[in-house]
PDB file of C-alpha atoms in Angstrom:
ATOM      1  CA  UNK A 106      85.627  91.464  95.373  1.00 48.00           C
ATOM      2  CA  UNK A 107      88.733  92.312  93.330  1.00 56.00           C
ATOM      3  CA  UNK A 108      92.058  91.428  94.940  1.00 59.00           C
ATOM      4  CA  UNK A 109      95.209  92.591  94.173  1.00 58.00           C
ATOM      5  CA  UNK A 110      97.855  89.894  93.199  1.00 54.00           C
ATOM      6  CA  UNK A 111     100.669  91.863  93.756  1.00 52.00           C
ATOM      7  CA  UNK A 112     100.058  93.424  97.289  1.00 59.00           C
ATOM      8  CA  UNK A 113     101.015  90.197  99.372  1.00 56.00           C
ATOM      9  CA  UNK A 114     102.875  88.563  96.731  1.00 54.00           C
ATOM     10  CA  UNK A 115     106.938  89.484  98.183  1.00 53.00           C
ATOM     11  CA  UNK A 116     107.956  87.601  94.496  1.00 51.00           C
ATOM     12  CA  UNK A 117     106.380  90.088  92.354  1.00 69.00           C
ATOM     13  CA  UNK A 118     109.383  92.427  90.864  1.00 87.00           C
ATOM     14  CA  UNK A 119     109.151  96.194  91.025  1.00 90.00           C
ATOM     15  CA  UNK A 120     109.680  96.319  87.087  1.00 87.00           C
ATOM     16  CA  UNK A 121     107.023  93.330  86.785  1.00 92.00           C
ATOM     17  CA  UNK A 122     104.106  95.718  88.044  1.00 93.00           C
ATOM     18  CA  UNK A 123     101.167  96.868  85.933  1.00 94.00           C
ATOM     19  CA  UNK A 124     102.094 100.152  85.918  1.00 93.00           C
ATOM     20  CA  UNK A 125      98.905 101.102  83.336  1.00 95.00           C
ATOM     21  CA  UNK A 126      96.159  99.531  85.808  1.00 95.00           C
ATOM     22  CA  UNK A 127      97.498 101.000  89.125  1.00 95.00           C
ATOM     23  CA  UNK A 128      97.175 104.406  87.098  1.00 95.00           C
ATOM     24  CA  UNK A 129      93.964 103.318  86.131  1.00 96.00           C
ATOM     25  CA  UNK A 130      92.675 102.543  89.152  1.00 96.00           C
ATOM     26  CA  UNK A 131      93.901 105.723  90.866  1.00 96.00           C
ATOM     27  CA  UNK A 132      92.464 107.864  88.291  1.00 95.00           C
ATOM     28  CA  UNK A 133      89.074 106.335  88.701  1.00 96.00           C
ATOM     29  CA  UNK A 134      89.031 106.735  92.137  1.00 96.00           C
ATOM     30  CA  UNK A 135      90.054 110.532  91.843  1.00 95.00           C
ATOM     31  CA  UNK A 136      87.199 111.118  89.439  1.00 95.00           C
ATOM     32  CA  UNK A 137      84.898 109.591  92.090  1.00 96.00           C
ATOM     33  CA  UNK A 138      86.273 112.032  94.231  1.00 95.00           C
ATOM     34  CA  UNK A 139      85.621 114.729  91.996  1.00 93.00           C
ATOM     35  CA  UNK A 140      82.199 114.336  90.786  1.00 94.00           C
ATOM     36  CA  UNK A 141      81.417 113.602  95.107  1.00 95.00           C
ATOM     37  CA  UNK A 142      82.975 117.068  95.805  1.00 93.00           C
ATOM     38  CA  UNK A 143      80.984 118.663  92.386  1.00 91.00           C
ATOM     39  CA  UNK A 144      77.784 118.077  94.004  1.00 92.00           C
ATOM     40  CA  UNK A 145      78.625 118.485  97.436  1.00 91.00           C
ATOM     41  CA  UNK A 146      78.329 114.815  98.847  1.00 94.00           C
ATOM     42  CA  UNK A 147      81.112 115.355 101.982  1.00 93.00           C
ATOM     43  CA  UNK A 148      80.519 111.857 103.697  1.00 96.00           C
ATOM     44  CA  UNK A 149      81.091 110.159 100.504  1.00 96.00           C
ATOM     45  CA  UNK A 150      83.995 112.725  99.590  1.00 95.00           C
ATOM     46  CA  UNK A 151      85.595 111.633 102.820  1.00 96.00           C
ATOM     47  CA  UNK A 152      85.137 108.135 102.306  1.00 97.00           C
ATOM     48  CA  UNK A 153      86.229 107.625  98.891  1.00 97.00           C
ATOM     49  CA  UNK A 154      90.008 109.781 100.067  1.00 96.00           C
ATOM     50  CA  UNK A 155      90.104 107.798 102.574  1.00 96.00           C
ATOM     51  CA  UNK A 156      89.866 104.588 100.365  1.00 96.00           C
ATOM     52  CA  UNK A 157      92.246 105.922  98.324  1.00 96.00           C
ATOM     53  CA  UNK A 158      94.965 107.107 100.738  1.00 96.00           C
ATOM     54  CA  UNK A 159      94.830 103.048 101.399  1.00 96.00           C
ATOM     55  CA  UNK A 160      94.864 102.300  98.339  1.00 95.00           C
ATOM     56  CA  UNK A 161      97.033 100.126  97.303  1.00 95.00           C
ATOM     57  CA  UNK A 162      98.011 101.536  93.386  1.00 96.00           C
ATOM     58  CA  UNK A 163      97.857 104.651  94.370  1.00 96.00           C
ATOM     59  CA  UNK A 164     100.922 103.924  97.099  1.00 96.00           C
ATOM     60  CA  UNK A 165     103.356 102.066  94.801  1.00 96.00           C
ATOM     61  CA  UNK A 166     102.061 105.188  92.144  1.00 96.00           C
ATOM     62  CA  UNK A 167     103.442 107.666  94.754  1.00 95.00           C
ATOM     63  CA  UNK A 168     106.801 105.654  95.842  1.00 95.00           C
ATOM     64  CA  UNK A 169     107.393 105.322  91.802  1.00 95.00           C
ATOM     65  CA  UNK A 170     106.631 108.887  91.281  1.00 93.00           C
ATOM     66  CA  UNK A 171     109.414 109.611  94.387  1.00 93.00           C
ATOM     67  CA  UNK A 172     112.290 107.200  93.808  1.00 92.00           C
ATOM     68  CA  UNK A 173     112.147 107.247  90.383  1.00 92.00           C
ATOM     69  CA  UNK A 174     110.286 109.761  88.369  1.00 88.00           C
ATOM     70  CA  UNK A 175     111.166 113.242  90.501  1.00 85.00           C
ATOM     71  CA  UNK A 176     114.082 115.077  89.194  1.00 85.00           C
ATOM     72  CA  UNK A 177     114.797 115.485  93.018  1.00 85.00           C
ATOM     73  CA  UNK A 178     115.027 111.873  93.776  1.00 86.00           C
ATOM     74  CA  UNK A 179     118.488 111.338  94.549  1.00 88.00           C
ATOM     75  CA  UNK A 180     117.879 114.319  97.317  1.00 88.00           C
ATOM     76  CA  UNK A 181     118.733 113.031 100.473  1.00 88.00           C
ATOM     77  CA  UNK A 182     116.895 113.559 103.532  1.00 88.00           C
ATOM     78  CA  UNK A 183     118.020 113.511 107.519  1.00 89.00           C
ATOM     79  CA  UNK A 184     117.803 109.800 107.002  1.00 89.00           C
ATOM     80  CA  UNK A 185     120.614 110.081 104.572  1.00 89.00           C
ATOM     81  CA  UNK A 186     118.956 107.750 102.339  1.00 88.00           C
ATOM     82  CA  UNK A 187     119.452 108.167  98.635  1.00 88.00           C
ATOM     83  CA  UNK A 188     118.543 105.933  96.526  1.00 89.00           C
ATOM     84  CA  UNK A 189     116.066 103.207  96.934  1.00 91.00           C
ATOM     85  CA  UNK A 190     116.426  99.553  95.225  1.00 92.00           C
ATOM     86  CA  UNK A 191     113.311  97.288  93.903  1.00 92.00           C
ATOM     87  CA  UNK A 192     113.026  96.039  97.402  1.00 93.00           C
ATOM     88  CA  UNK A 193     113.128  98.589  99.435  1.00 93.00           C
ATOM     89  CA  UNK A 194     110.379  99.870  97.424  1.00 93.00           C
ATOM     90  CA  UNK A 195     108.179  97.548  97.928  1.00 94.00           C
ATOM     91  CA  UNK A 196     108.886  97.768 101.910  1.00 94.00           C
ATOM     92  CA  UNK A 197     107.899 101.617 101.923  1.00 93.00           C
ATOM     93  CA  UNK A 198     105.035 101.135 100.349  1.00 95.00           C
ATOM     94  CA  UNK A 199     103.977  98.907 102.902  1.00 94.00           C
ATOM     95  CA  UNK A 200     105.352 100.933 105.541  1.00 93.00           C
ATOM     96  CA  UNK A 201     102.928 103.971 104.250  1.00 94.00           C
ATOM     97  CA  UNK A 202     100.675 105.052 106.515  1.00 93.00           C
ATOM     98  CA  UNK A 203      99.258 108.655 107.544  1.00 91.00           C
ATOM     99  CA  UNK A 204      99.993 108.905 111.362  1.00 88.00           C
ATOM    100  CA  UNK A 205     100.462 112.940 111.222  1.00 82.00           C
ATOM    101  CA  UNK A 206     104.070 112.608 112.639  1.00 86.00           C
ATOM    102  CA  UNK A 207     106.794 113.343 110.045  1.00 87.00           C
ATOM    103  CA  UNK A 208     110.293 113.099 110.657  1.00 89.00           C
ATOM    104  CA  UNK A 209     112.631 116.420 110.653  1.00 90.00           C
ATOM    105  CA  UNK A 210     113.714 117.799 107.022  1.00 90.00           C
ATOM    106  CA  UNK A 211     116.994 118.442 106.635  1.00 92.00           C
ATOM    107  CA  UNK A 212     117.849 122.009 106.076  1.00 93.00           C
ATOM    108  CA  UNK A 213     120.633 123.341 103.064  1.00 92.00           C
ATOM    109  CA  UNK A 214     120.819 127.033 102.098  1.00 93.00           C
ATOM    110  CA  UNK A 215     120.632 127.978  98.743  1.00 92.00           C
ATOM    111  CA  UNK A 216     121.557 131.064  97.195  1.00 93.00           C
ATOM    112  CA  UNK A 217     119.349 133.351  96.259  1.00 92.00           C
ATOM    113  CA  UNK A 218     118.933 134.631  92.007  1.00 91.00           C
ATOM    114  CA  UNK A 219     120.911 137.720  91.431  1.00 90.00           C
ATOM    115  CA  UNK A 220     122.274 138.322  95.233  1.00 91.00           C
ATOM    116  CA  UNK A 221     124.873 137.297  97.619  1.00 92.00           C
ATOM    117  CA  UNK A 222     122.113 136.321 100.007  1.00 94.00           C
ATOM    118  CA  UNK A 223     120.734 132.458 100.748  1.00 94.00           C
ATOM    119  CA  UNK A 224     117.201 131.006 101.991  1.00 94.00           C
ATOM    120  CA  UNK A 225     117.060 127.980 104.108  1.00 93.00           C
ATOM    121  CA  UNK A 226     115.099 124.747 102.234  1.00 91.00           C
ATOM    122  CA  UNK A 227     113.807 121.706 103.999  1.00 92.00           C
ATOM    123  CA  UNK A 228     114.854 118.037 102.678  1.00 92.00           C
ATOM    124  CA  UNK A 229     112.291 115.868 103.584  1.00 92.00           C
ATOM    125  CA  UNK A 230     112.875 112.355 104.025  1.00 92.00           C
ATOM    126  CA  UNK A 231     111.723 109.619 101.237  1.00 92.00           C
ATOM    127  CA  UNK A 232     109.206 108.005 104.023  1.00 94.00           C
ATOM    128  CA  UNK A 233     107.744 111.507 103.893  1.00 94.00           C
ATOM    129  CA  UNK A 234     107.680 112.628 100.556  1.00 93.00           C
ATOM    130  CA  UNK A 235     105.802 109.362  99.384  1.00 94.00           C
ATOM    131  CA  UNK A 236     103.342 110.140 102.138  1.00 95.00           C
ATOM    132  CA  UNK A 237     102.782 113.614 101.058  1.00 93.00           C
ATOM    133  CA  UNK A 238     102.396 112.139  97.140  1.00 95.00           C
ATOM    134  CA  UNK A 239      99.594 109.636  98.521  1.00 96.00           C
ATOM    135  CA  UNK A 240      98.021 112.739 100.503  1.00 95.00           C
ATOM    136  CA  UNK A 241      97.987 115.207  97.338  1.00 94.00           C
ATOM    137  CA  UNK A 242      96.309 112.728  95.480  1.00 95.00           C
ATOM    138  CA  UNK A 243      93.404 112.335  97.511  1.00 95.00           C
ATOM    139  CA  UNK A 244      92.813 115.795  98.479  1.00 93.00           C
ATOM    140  CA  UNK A 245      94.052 117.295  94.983  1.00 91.00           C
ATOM    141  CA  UNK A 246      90.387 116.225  93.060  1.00 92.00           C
ATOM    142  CA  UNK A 247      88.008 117.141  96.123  1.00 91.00           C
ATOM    143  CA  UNK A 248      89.494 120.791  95.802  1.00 86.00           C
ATOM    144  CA  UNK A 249      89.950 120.962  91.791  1.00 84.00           C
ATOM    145  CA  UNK A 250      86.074 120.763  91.628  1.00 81.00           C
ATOM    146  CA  UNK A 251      85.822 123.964  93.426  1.00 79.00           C
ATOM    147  CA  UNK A 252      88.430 126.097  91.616  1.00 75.00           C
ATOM    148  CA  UNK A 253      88.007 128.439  88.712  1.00 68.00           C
ATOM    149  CA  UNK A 254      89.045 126.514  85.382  1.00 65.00           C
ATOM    150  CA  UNK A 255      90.847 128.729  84.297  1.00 66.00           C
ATOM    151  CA  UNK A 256      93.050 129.065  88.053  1.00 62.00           C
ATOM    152  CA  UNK A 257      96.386 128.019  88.248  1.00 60.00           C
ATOM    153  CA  UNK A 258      98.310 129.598  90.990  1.00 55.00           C
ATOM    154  CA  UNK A 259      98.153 129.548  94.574  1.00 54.00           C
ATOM    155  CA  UNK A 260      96.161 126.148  95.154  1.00 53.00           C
ATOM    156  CA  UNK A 261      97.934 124.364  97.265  1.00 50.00           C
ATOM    157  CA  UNK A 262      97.992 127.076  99.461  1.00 50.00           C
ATOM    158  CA  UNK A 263      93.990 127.424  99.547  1.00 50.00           C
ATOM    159  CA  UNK A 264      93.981 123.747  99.774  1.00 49.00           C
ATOM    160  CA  UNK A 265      95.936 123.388 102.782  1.00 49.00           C
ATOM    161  CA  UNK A 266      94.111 126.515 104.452  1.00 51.00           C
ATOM    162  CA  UNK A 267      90.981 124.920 104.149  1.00 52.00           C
ATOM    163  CA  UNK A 268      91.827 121.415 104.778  1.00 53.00           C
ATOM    164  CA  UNK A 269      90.063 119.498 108.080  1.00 53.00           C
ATOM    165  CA  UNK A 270      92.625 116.856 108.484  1.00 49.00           C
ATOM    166  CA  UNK A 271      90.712 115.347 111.737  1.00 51.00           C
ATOM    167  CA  UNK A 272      88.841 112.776 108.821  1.00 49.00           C
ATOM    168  CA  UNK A 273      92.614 111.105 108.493  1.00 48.00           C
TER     169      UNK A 273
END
């Protein structure tokens, strides 16, 4: 069985990780995914998201994808927390697990285009952003399979309509 060096390894740097393999790896996964949900194979479906929401890559994918890639990712939260350094990324990607208890978002209102009025929008914390990163990517390629090709609005909102999150 293949073993990650890096997962229990506290000396491996943030900057030191193989950034190409953990995408890799994730990818492959998804495709599994995929071609399960393409012929209709739900236990194996199920199994192979759930592999992948534990996945190890695809965590440290979703915290790098958070802290550092978002244009949004000096957005604080209720936690207050801002910024995130090499360390502290490795601890919330060990922290990540799906529980189905998120902490509150912090809400800021933001003016509207082209009138004096404003709309609330929630904040949420880093924990839970990384959490919903690892999520999307294991229930993105079930439902991608089912979609029109040539669909691109609305599909997170079918998604999440149709999702059966007892499985987590």
């Amino acid at each position: 069985m293949n073993k990650s060096k890096t997962r229990d390894n506290p000396t491996v740097e943030w900057n030191k990780i193989n950034w190409r393999k953990a995408e890799r790896l994730t990818f492959k996964l998804q495709k599994r995914i995929y071609r399960a949900s393409e012929r209709g194979d739900v236990k194996a479906v199920r199994k192979l998201q759930k592999t992948l929401i534990n996945s190890w890559s695809n965590k440290v994918l979703s915290v790098r994808r958070v802290t550092q890639d978002n244009t949004g990712k000096r957005t604080a939260g209720v936690d207050g927390i801002k910024l995130l350094t090499p360390k502290q990324r490795f601890k919330l990607v060990s922290q990540l697990k799906v529980t189905g208890k998120s902490q509150p978002t912090r809400r800021v209102m933001i003016p509207k285009p082209g009138t004096n009025e404003s709309r609330p929008l929630g904040i949420p914390t880093m924990y839970d952003r990384a959490l919903q990163a690892v999520v999307k990517a294991a229930l993105e390629p079930e439902w991608e399979a089912h979609f029109e090709p040539n669909s691109y609005g609305f599909r997170l909102l079918l998604v999440m309509s149709r999702c059966d999150w007892s499985y987590l």
